[in-house]
Amino acid sequence: MAKSTGLLFNPNVYDPRQFDPETRRQLRAVIDWFEGRGKRKLLQDDLDAVWVSDFLDLIKRERIFATFLTPSEYGGDDPNKRWDTSRNAALSEIFGFYGLAYWYAEQVTILGLGPIWQSDNIKAKERAAEQLEAGGVMAFALSEREHGADIYNTDMVLTPGDDDEGVVFRASGEKYYIGNGNVAGMVSVFSRRADVDGADGYVWFVADSTHENYELIGNVVHGQMYVSNFRLNDYPVHEEDILCAGPDAFSVALNTVNVGKFNLCSGSIGMCEHAFYEAITHANNRILYGNPVTDFPHVRASFVEAYARLVAMKLFSDRAIDYFRSASRDDRRYLLFNPVTKSKVTSEGETVVTLLWDILAAKGFEKNTYFCQVARLIGALPRLEGTVHVNVAQILKFMPNYMFNPADYPEIGTRNDPADDVFFWAQGPARGASKVQFADWAPSYEKFLDVPNVARFYEQAGALKELLATAAPDPDQMRDLDFLLVVGHLFTLVVYGQLILEQADLIGLDHELVDQIFDVQIRDFSAHGVALHGKPSSTSAQQEWALSAVRRPVVDADRFDRVWQHVKAYDGAYVMRP
C-alpha cells in the first residue's frame, strides 16, 4: 500500500510541489496562521459565532484572494495573479480543513466575482482587482426569501433614474442568504427592470454594502458565517455599476454557479479529513472492555469504508479539475462533472462523517473536538448551494449522450500548470446541456478489469445501459421526479467511477485501495437498484431489472486487512496543537 500514503491533506508535511514557489508560500502561510492560533481558539470562535475578521486580516496581509482570485489580465505587474482552478481547490480544501466559515468567506467572494469577471464592464473589473488587492471580499446577491435561487423570478426591481447625476436606475428590494453581505465592497446583485418584461429585463449590477441606501437587516444564521439579509432602498445605480443585461444576465448567473460552486467538493473534503484524523486517533487509543475500540470488526469496517469514500471524493474531484481547466466551447464535459461534485461528493462527505460518528458516539458531541463542528455543519454543503435533487436533475440531462453517443476528444492529462483559466469568463450562453458529448466511458473501466470489484461494478454499469435501452422511463415516469432521482443516482455512480479510475491511473494508486473503493460503489448501486424496485411507478420490467442488477462485492479478507493497516497508520499522524 506504499502508493496510498499521503492521500489525505496533512498540515505537518504539506508541500505541494506541483505549484510555483509563491503559491506554495501563500498556502503555507495560511496553514501556519491557523496552526499558530491553535485548536482552542479555533473552536471557541466557532462556539461564540465570532465573525472572521482576523482571518480576513490574514487574507489582506498575505494578499491571498488578490493573488488567487484575480485573472492575470487584471493582475497588473504581478505574475502570480491568475484564476487557476487547481490551486484554488487546494486553498479551498485547507479552509475547509480548519472551518466552514473560512471556506465560506472565500466561496461567496468567488461567486460575487463571477458576474464581474464575465462582464464587459472594464471599470467594474478594475475596481474588483483594486478591492481584492486591498484585502476586500465580495458577495453574490441572487437568492431571495420568497424565490430562493430561482433565476426566473426576482423582486429586486430597477426603475428608471430620476435625476441628472448619472443615475440610470434606482434599485429597491431585498436579498436573502447573501454571504459576506455585511462587509462586501462589491455586491453582485441580480435584478429586473420594471419597464421591460421577461428575460430582456434581467440586469446584474454591483452595489456597495457601505452605501447609505444599502440597509443591512441582519444575519439569518447563527454562526461565524455572515449569511445576510439586506435591502436596497432606492439605491442609485450608475452606468459603471451595470455588469450585463437581458438574456446574457441569465447565462451569467448559471455560469457563475458552474465556476463558483465547484469548491463545494474541496471544502467538504477538507472538513472530512480533519474529522478523520480526530476519529482514528481517538478510537485507536480508546480502550473498551480491555481492548482498543478498533479491535471490533464493525469499527474497522466503518473506518475502512469511511476512508475508501473519502479517498474516492478526492480522486473524483482532482480529476474533475482537469476537465474544468481544459474546457472550451467544443468541450463542455465539465457541465456534468460540476453537479456531480456539488451533489455526490458533498453527500459522500455526510456519509463519511456519519460513519465516523457511529464510531465516536458521545465523543462526537464534545465541544473540544473539531469533529463536533464538522458533524453540525457537514450537511450544509449539499444543501447550502443547491439541493441534491436539483443537481441530480441537471445530471440527468447528460445521460443519453454519455451512455450512448460518445465523441472523440484529445487526451486530457493532469492540469496543475500555472495557467489562467480564461474560459470561465467566456462561457457564452448557458444552454444546450443535452447536446454535450463525452468520450466513451468504457475504456476507463476496462483498464482496471483485473481489479475484481471494478469488474463487477462494470457489469452493473452495463446493466444500467441495458435498462435505458430496453426499459427506459416512460413519459409519465419522466415527469415523476421521485422516480427519476433514483435513475439519476445510478447514473451518477457510473460517472463517479469513471473519474475515480482515471485519477487512480494517473497517480498509480494501489489497486487494493481501488478494489476497496469499488466495494462501496457496488453496494451503493445495489441499494439504489432496490430503491428503484420499490418505487410506486416502476414497471414490472424495471423491477425485474433492478433485482438482476444487484451484486455482492468480491470479498477479500486479506485485502481488507491491508487497507485497514493503512487506515490505522493515520493514528496520531496529525493532531492540531492546543
PDB file of C-alpha atoms in Angstrom, residues 331-563:
ATOM      1  CA  ASP A 331     -15.540  20.575 -24.763  1.00  0.00           C
ATOM      2  CA  ARG A 332     -18.108  21.279 -22.072  1.00  0.00           C
ATOM      3  CA  ARG A 333     -17.913  17.985 -20.211  1.00  0.00           C
ATOM      4  CA  TYR A 334     -17.318  19.979 -17.032  1.00  0.00           C
ATOM      5  CA  LEU A 335     -21.039  20.818 -17.066  1.00  0.00           C
ATOM      6  CA  LEU A 336     -21.726  17.237 -15.978  1.00  0.00           C
ATOM      7  CA  PHE A 337     -18.850  16.859 -13.572  1.00  0.00           C
ATOM      8  CA  ASN A 338     -19.763  20.100 -11.777  1.00  0.00           C
ATOM      9  CA  PRO A 339     -23.186  18.959 -10.466  1.00  0.00           C
ATOM     10  CA  VAL A 340     -21.619  15.618  -9.539  1.00  0.00           C
ATOM     11  CA  THR A 341     -19.127  17.434  -7.294  1.00  0.00           C
ATOM     12  CA  LYS A 342     -21.959  19.501  -5.798  1.00  0.00           C
ATOM     13  CA  SER A 343     -24.325  16.614  -5.113  1.00  0.00           C
ATOM     14  CA  LYS A 344     -22.361  13.362  -4.969  1.00  0.00           C
ATOM     15  CA  VAL A 345     -19.074  14.477  -3.382  1.00  0.00           C
ATOM     16  CA  THR A 346     -20.784  16.586  -0.731  1.00  0.00           C
ATOM     17  CA  SER A 347     -23.310  13.833   0.046  1.00  0.00           C
ATOM     18  CA  GLU A 348     -20.410  11.415   0.396  1.00  0.00           C
ATOM     19  CA  GLY A 349     -18.936  13.851   2.917  1.00  0.00           C
ATOM     20  CA  GLU A 350     -22.065  13.454   5.025  1.00  0.00           C
ATOM     21  CA  THR A 351     -21.798   9.683   4.762  1.00  0.00           C
ATOM     22  CA  VAL A 352     -18.140   9.725   5.834  1.00  0.00           C
ATOM     23  CA  VAL A 353     -18.924  11.838   8.891  1.00  0.00           C
ATOM     24  CA  THR A 354     -21.865   9.605   9.838  1.00  0.00           C
ATOM     25  CA  LEU A 355     -19.645   6.518   9.667  1.00  0.00           C
ATOM     26  CA  LEU A 356     -17.046   8.186  11.878  1.00  0.00           C
ATOM     27  CA  TRP A 357     -19.701   9.485  14.266  1.00  0.00           C
ATOM     28  CA  ASP A 358     -21.089   5.977  14.701  1.00  0.00           C
ATOM     29  CA  ILE A 359     -17.626   5.067  15.992  1.00  0.00           C
ATOM     30  CA  LEU A 360     -17.033   8.139  18.143  1.00  0.00           C
ATOM     31  CA  ALA A 361     -20.566   8.139  19.566  1.00  0.00           C
ATOM     32  CA  ALA A 362     -20.713  10.579  22.508  1.00  0.00           C
ATOM     33  CA  LYS A 363     -17.184  11.840  21.806  1.00  0.00           C
ATOM     34  CA  GLY A 364     -18.509  13.376  18.616  1.00  0.00           C
ATOM     35  CA  PHE A 365     -20.608  15.830  20.636  1.00  0.00           C
ATOM     36  CA  GLU A 366     -17.761  17.193  22.740  1.00  0.00           C
ATOM     37  CA  LYS A 367     -17.121  20.886  22.203  1.00  0.00           C
ATOM     38  CA  ASN A 368     -13.341  20.487  22.416  1.00  0.00           C
ATOM     39  CA  THR A 369     -13.287  18.484  19.176  1.00  0.00           C
ATOM     40  CA  TYR A 370     -13.223  19.778  15.631  1.00  0.00           C
ATOM     41  CA  PHE A 371     -15.441  16.806  14.848  1.00  0.00           C
ATOM     42  CA  CYS A 372     -18.308  18.425  16.754  1.00  0.00           C
ATOM     43  CA  GLN A 373     -18.202  21.382  14.358  1.00  0.00           C
ATOM     44  CA  VAL A 374     -17.992  19.126  11.300  1.00  0.00           C
ATOM     45  CA  ALA A 375     -20.919  16.999  12.457  1.00  0.00           C
ATOM     46  CA  ARG A 376     -23.008  20.141  12.841  1.00  0.00           C
ATOM     47  CA  LEU A 377     -22.067  21.721   9.518  1.00  0.00           C
ATOM     48  CA  ILE A 378     -21.190  18.990   7.003  1.00  0.00           C
ATOM     49  CA  GLY A 379     -24.827  18.778   5.923  1.00  0.00           C
ATOM     50  CA  ALA A 380     -24.726  22.409   4.822  1.00  0.00           C
ATOM     51  CA  LEU A 381     -22.626  21.679   1.758  1.00  0.00           C
ATOM     52  CA  PRO A 382     -25.104  19.584  -0.251  1.00  0.00           C
ATOM     53  CA  ARG A 383     -27.897  21.954   0.840  1.00  0.00           C
ATOM     54  CA  LEU A 384     -26.366  25.406   1.158  1.00  0.00           C
ATOM     55  CA  GLU A 385     -25.579  25.948  -2.517  1.00  0.00           C
ATOM     56  CA  GLY A 386     -28.326  23.992  -4.225  1.00  0.00           C
ATOM     57  CA  THR A 387     -30.081  20.859  -3.054  1.00  0.00           C
ATOM     58  CA  VAL A 388     -29.092  17.394  -4.212  1.00  0.00           C
ATOM     59  CA  HIS A 389     -32.294  16.838  -6.188  1.00  0.00           C
ATOM     60  CA  VAL A 390     -31.692  19.984  -8.262  1.00  0.00           C
ATOM     61  CA  ASN A 391     -28.199  18.820  -9.173  1.00  0.00           C
ATOM     62  CA  VAL A 392     -29.276  15.244  -9.933  1.00  0.00           C
ATOM     63  CA  ALA A 393     -31.994  16.600 -12.210  1.00  0.00           C
ATOM     64  CA  GLN A 394     -29.267  18.548 -14.008  1.00  0.00           C
ATOM     65  CA  ILE A 395     -27.105  15.422 -14.232  1.00  0.00           C
ATOM     66  CA  LEU A 396     -29.908  13.520 -15.964  1.00  0.00           C
ATOM     67  CA  LYS A 397     -29.780  15.891 -18.951  1.00  0.00           C
ATOM     68  CA  PHE A 398     -26.399  14.443 -19.891  1.00  0.00           C
ATOM     69  CA  MET A 399     -27.282  10.760 -19.514  1.00  0.00           C
ATOM     70  CA  PRO A 400     -28.350   9.858 -23.090  1.00  0.00           C
ATOM     71  CA  ASN A 401     -25.238  11.222 -24.771  1.00  0.00           C
ATOM     72  CA  TYR A 402     -22.921   9.960 -22.024  1.00  0.00           C
ATOM     73  CA  MET A 403     -24.250   6.406 -22.163  1.00  0.00           C
ATOM     74  CA  PHE A 404     -24.955   6.008 -25.885  1.00  0.00           C
ATOM     75  CA  ASN A 405     -23.385   8.699 -28.041  1.00  0.00           C
ATOM     76  CA  PRO A 406     -19.649   9.080 -27.378  1.00  0.00           C
ATOM     77  CA  ALA A 407     -17.396  11.518 -29.221  1.00  0.00           C
ATOM     78  CA  ASP A 408     -13.650  11.697 -29.762  1.00  0.00           C
ATOM     79  CA  TYR A 409     -11.648  14.124 -27.632  1.00  0.00           C
ATOM     80  CA  PRO A 410      -7.925  14.680 -27.196  1.00  0.00           C
ATOM     81  CA  GLU A 411      -6.496  13.016 -24.119  1.00  0.00           C
ATOM     82  CA  ILE A 412      -6.551  15.284 -21.050  1.00  0.00           C
ATOM     83  CA  GLY A 413      -3.744  14.898 -18.582  1.00  0.00           C
ATOM     84  CA  THR A 414      -3.218  16.337 -15.115  1.00  0.00           C
ATOM     85  CA  ARG A 415      -3.721  20.104 -15.198  1.00  0.00           C
ATOM     86  CA  ASN A 416      -1.729  21.725 -12.398  1.00  0.00           C
ATOM     87  CA  ASP A 417       0.207  24.034 -14.720  1.00  0.00           C
ATOM     88  CA  PRO A 418       0.289  27.743 -13.718  1.00  0.00           C
ATOM     89  CA  ALA A 419      -2.227  28.874 -16.330  1.00  0.00           C
ATOM     90  CA  ASP A 420      -5.123  31.308 -16.194  1.00  0.00           C
ATOM     91  CA  ASP A 421      -8.485  29.589 -16.723  1.00  0.00           C
ATOM     92  CA  VAL A 422      -9.808  32.273 -19.038  1.00  0.00           C
ATOM     93  CA  PHE A 423     -12.663  30.204 -20.492  1.00  0.00           C
ATOM     94  CA  PHE A 424     -14.593  30.583 -17.243  1.00  0.00           C
ATOM     95  CA  TRP A 425     -15.262  34.206 -18.156  1.00  0.00           C
ATOM     96  CA  ALA A 426     -16.220  33.467 -21.765  1.00  0.00           C
ATOM     97  CA  GLN A 427     -18.563  30.501 -21.424  1.00  0.00           C
ATOM     98  CA  GLY A 428     -21.263  32.066 -23.539  1.00  0.00           C
ATOM     99  CA  PRO A 429     -24.980  31.253 -23.398  1.00  0.00           C
ATOM    100  CA  ALA A 430     -25.928  28.732 -20.713  1.00  0.00           C
ATOM    101  CA  ARG A 431     -27.874  26.296 -22.846  1.00  0.00           C
ATOM    102  CA  GLY A 432     -27.529  23.072 -24.788  1.00  0.00           C
ATOM    103  CA  ALA A 433     -26.681  20.716 -21.904  1.00  0.00           C
ATOM    104  CA  SER A 434     -28.438  17.819 -23.630  1.00  0.00           C
ATOM    105  CA  LYS A 435     -26.140  18.261 -26.659  1.00  0.00           C
ATOM    106  CA  VAL A 436     -22.865  17.957 -24.729  1.00  0.00           C
ATOM    107  CA  GLN A 437     -20.984  14.796 -25.706  1.00  0.00           C
ATOM    108  CA  PHE A 438     -18.428  12.732 -23.816  1.00  0.00           C
ATOM    109  CA  ALA A 439     -15.629  10.354 -24.586  1.00  0.00           C
ATOM    110  CA  ASP A 440     -16.511   6.687 -24.304  1.00  0.00           C
ATOM    111  CA  TRP A 441     -16.604   5.874 -20.596  1.00  0.00           C
ATOM    112  CA  ALA A 442     -15.979   2.146 -21.014  1.00  0.00           C
ATOM    113  CA  PRO A 443     -12.172   2.240 -21.586  1.00  0.00           C
ATOM    114  CA  SER A 444     -11.604   3.863 -18.189  1.00  0.00           C
ATOM    115  CA  TYR A 445     -13.161   0.784 -16.601  1.00  0.00           C
ATOM    116  CA  GLU A 446     -11.586  -1.700 -18.970  1.00  0.00           C
ATOM    117  CA  LYS A 447      -8.102  -0.659 -17.826  1.00  0.00           C
ATOM    118  CA  PHE A 448      -8.973  -1.968 -14.366  1.00  0.00           C
ATOM    119  CA  LEU A 449     -10.851  -5.168 -15.128  1.00  0.00           C
ATOM    120  CA  ASP A 450      -8.128  -7.103 -13.307  1.00  0.00           C
ATOM    121  CA  VAL A 451      -9.421  -5.455 -10.108  1.00  0.00           C
ATOM    122  CA  PRO A 452     -12.283  -7.744  -9.009  1.00  0.00           C
ATOM    123  CA  ASN A 453     -14.719  -5.140  -7.740  1.00  0.00           C
ATOM    124  CA  VAL A 454     -14.129  -2.817 -10.682  1.00  0.00           C
ATOM    125  CA  ALA A 455     -15.022  -5.703 -12.989  1.00  0.00           C
ATOM    126  CA  ARG A 456     -18.151  -6.403 -11.001  1.00  0.00           C
ATOM    127  CA  PHE A 457     -19.227  -2.763 -10.943  1.00  0.00           C
ATOM    128  CA  TYR A 458     -18.599  -2.590 -14.679  1.00  0.00           C
ATOM    129  CA  GLU A 459     -21.255  -5.299 -15.001  1.00  0.00           C
ATOM    130  CA  GLN A 460     -23.661  -3.025 -13.136  1.00  0.00           C
ATOM    131  CA  ALA A 461     -22.791  -0.057 -15.350  1.00  0.00           C
ATOM    132  CA  GLY A 462     -23.506  -2.199 -18.386  1.00  0.00           C
ATOM    133  CA  ALA A 463     -26.777  -3.264 -16.820  1.00  0.00           C
ATOM    134  CA  LEU A 464     -27.804   0.394 -16.465  1.00  0.00           C
ATOM    135  CA  LYS A 465     -27.148   0.879 -20.158  1.00  0.00           C
ATOM    136  CA  GLU A 466     -29.347  -2.146 -20.849  1.00  0.00           C
ATOM    137  CA  LEU A 467     -32.132  -0.712 -18.662  1.00  0.00           C
ATOM    138  CA  LEU A 468     -32.078   2.564 -20.562  1.00  0.00           C
ATOM    139  CA  ALA A 469     -32.153   0.711 -23.886  1.00  0.00           C
ATOM    140  CA  THR A 470     -34.896  -1.812 -23.060  1.00  0.00           C
ATOM    141  CA  ALA A 471     -36.987  -0.433 -20.179  1.00  0.00           C
ATOM    142  CA  ALA A 472     -36.317   3.287 -20.130  1.00  0.00           C
ATOM    143  CA  PRO A 473     -38.585   5.621 -18.144  1.00  0.00           C
ATOM    144  CA  ASP A 474     -41.872   6.198 -19.977  1.00  0.00           C
ATOM    145  CA  PRO A 475     -43.408   9.678 -20.473  1.00  0.00           C
ATOM    146  CA  ASP A 476     -45.228   9.543 -17.128  1.00  0.00           C
ATOM    147  CA  GLN A 477     -42.074   8.474 -15.301  1.00  0.00           C
ATOM    148  CA  MET A 478     -40.155  11.276 -16.980  1.00  0.00           C
ATOM    149  CA  ARG A 479     -42.475  13.665 -15.130  1.00  0.00           C
ATOM    150  CA  ASP A 480     -42.066  11.771 -11.848  1.00  0.00           C
ATOM    151  CA  LEU A 481     -39.006  13.332 -10.223  1.00  0.00           C
ATOM    152  CA  ASP A 482     -39.179  10.889  -7.308  1.00  0.00           C
ATOM    153  CA  PHE A 483     -38.622   8.046  -9.776  1.00  0.00           C
ATOM    154  CA  LEU A 484     -36.089   9.866 -11.925  1.00  0.00           C
ATOM    155  CA  LEU A 485     -33.881  10.781  -8.982  1.00  0.00           C
ATOM    156  CA  VAL A 486     -33.126   7.102  -8.384  1.00  0.00           C
ATOM    157  CA  VAL A 487     -32.150   6.686 -12.032  1.00  0.00           C
ATOM    158  CA  GLY A 488     -30.025   9.803 -11.638  1.00  0.00           C
ATOM    159  CA  HIS A 489     -28.220   8.333  -8.639  1.00  0.00           C
ATOM    160  CA  LEU A 490     -27.485   5.127 -10.572  1.00  0.00           C
ATOM    161  CA  PHE A 491     -26.115   7.123 -13.494  1.00  0.00           C
ATOM    162  CA  THR A 492     -24.065   9.356 -11.186  1.00  0.00           C
ATOM    163  CA  LEU A 493     -22.266   6.299  -9.810  1.00  0.00           C
ATOM    164  CA  VAL A 494     -21.086   5.384 -13.319  1.00  0.00           C
ATOM    165  CA  VAL A 495     -19.747   8.912 -13.911  1.00  0.00           C
ATOM    166  CA  TYR A 496     -18.204   8.959 -10.441  1.00  0.00           C
ATOM    167  CA  GLY A 497     -16.461   5.667 -11.026  1.00  0.00           C
ATOM    168  CA  GLN A 498     -15.055   6.792 -14.382  1.00  0.00           C
ATOM    169  CA  LEU A 499     -13.192   9.798 -12.981  1.00  0.00           C
ATOM    170  CA  ILE A 500     -12.071   7.868  -9.902  1.00  0.00           C
ATOM    171  CA  LEU A 501     -10.419   5.319 -12.170  1.00  0.00           C
ATOM    172  CA  GLU A 502      -8.902   7.957 -14.445  1.00  0.00           C
ATOM    173  CA  GLN A 503      -7.276   9.669 -11.488  1.00  0.00           C
ATOM    174  CA  ALA A 504      -6.197   6.362  -9.933  1.00  0.00           C
ATOM    175  CA  ASP A 505      -4.496   5.540 -13.214  1.00  0.00           C
ATOM    176  CA  LEU A 506      -2.777   8.934 -13.400  1.00  0.00           C
ATOM    177  CA  ILE A 507      -1.312   8.737  -9.899  1.00  0.00           C
ATOM    178  CA  GLY A 508      -0.641   4.994  -9.868  1.00  0.00           C
ATOM    179  CA  LEU A 509      -2.957   4.291  -6.940  1.00  0.00           C
ATOM    180  CA  ASP A 510      -2.584   0.909  -5.300  1.00  0.00           C
ATOM    181  CA  HIS A 511      -5.109  -1.485  -6.854  1.00  0.00           C
ATOM    182  CA  GLU A 512      -6.123  -2.886  -3.480  1.00  0.00           C
ATOM    183  CA  LEU A 513      -7.439   0.524  -2.454  1.00  0.00           C
ATOM    184  CA  VAL A 514      -9.194   0.858  -5.815  1.00  0.00           C
ATOM    185  CA  ASP A 515     -10.765  -2.538  -5.136  1.00  0.00           C
ATOM    186  CA  GLN A 516     -11.978  -1.349  -1.737  1.00  0.00           C
ATOM    187  CA  ILE A 517     -13.460   1.838  -3.238  1.00  0.00           C
ATOM    188  CA  PHE A 518     -15.453  -0.205  -5.745  1.00  0.00           C
ATOM    189  CA  ASP A 519     -16.671  -2.492  -2.975  1.00  0.00           C
ATOM    190  CA  VAL A 520     -18.523   0.651  -1.858  1.00  0.00           C
ATOM    191  CA  GLN A 521     -19.619   1.527  -5.397  1.00  0.00           C
ATOM    192  CA  ILE A 522     -21.183  -1.895  -5.861  1.00  0.00           C
ATOM    193  CA  ARG A 523     -23.127  -1.707  -2.613  1.00  0.00           C
ATOM    194  CA  ASP A 524     -24.361   1.796  -3.387  1.00  0.00           C
ATOM    195  CA  PHE A 525     -25.501   0.782  -6.874  1.00  0.00           C
ATOM    196  CA  SER A 526     -27.320  -2.235  -5.448  1.00  0.00           C
ATOM    197  CA  ALA A 527     -29.035  -0.053  -2.835  1.00  0.00           C
ATOM    198  CA  HIS A 528     -30.318   2.338  -5.490  1.00  0.00           C
ATOM    199  CA  GLY A 529     -31.407  -0.630  -7.581  1.00  0.00           C
ATOM    200  CA  VAL A 530     -33.504  -1.931  -4.697  1.00  0.00           C
ATOM    201  CA  ALA A 531     -34.927   1.579  -4.232  1.00  0.00           C
ATOM    202  CA  LEU A 532     -35.917   1.628  -7.916  1.00  0.00           C
ATOM    203  CA  HIS A 533     -37.640  -1.729  -7.471  1.00  0.00           C
ATOM    204  CA  GLY A 534     -39.733  -0.272  -4.672  1.00  0.00           C
ATOM    205  CA  LYS A 535     -40.842   2.916  -6.414  1.00  0.00           C
ATOM    206  CA  PRO A 536     -44.629   3.053  -6.899  1.00  0.00           C
ATOM    207  CA  SER A 537     -44.331   3.858 -10.590  1.00  0.00           C
ATOM    208  CA  SER A 538     -41.704   1.241 -11.525  1.00  0.00           C
ATOM    209  CA  THR A 539     -42.845  -1.233 -14.157  1.00  0.00           C
ATOM    210  CA  SER A 540     -42.531  -4.997 -13.886  1.00  0.00           C
ATOM    211  CA  ALA A 541     -39.662  -4.930 -16.401  1.00  0.00           C
ATOM    212  CA  GLN A 542     -37.859  -2.284 -14.364  1.00  0.00           C
ATOM    213  CA  GLN A 543     -38.441  -4.216 -11.157  1.00  0.00           C
ATOM    214  CA  GLU A 544     -37.047  -7.361 -12.726  1.00  0.00           C
ATOM    215  CA  TRP A 545     -34.035  -5.408 -13.962  1.00  0.00           C
ATOM    216  CA  ALA A 546     -33.452  -3.862 -10.554  1.00  0.00           C
ATOM    217  CA  LEU A 547     -33.122  -7.205  -8.802  1.00  0.00           C
ATOM    218  CA  SER A 548     -30.956  -8.628 -11.566  1.00  0.00           C
ATOM    219  CA  ALA A 549     -28.539  -5.666 -11.231  1.00  0.00           C
ATOM    220  CA  VAL A 550     -27.903  -6.254  -7.530  1.00  0.00           C
ATOM    221  CA  ARG A 551     -24.397  -7.525  -6.918  1.00  0.00           C
ATOM    222  CA  ARG A 552     -22.393  -8.553  -3.886  1.00  0.00           C
ATOM    223  CA  PRO A 553     -18.864  -7.131  -3.718  1.00  0.00           C
ATOM    224  CA  VAL A 554     -15.971  -9.539  -4.094  1.00  0.00           C
ATOM    225  CA  VAL A 555     -14.861 -10.251  -0.538  1.00  0.00           C
ATOM    226  CA  ASP A 556     -11.134 -10.436   0.170  1.00  0.00           C
ATOM    227  CA  ALA A 557     -10.236 -10.527   3.869  1.00  0.00           C
ATOM    228  CA  ASP A 558      -6.521 -10.112   3.212  1.00  0.00           C
ATOM    229  CA  ARG A 559      -7.124  -7.017   1.068  1.00  0.00           C
ATOM    230  CA  PHE A 560      -9.378  -5.542   3.735  1.00  0.00           C
ATOM    231  CA  ASP A 561      -6.757  -6.131   6.420  1.00  0.00           C
ATOM    232  CA  ARG A 562      -4.048  -4.446   4.370  1.00  0.00           C
ATOM    233  CA  VAL A 563      -6.248  -1.408   3.733  1.00  0.00           C
TER     234      VAL A 563
END
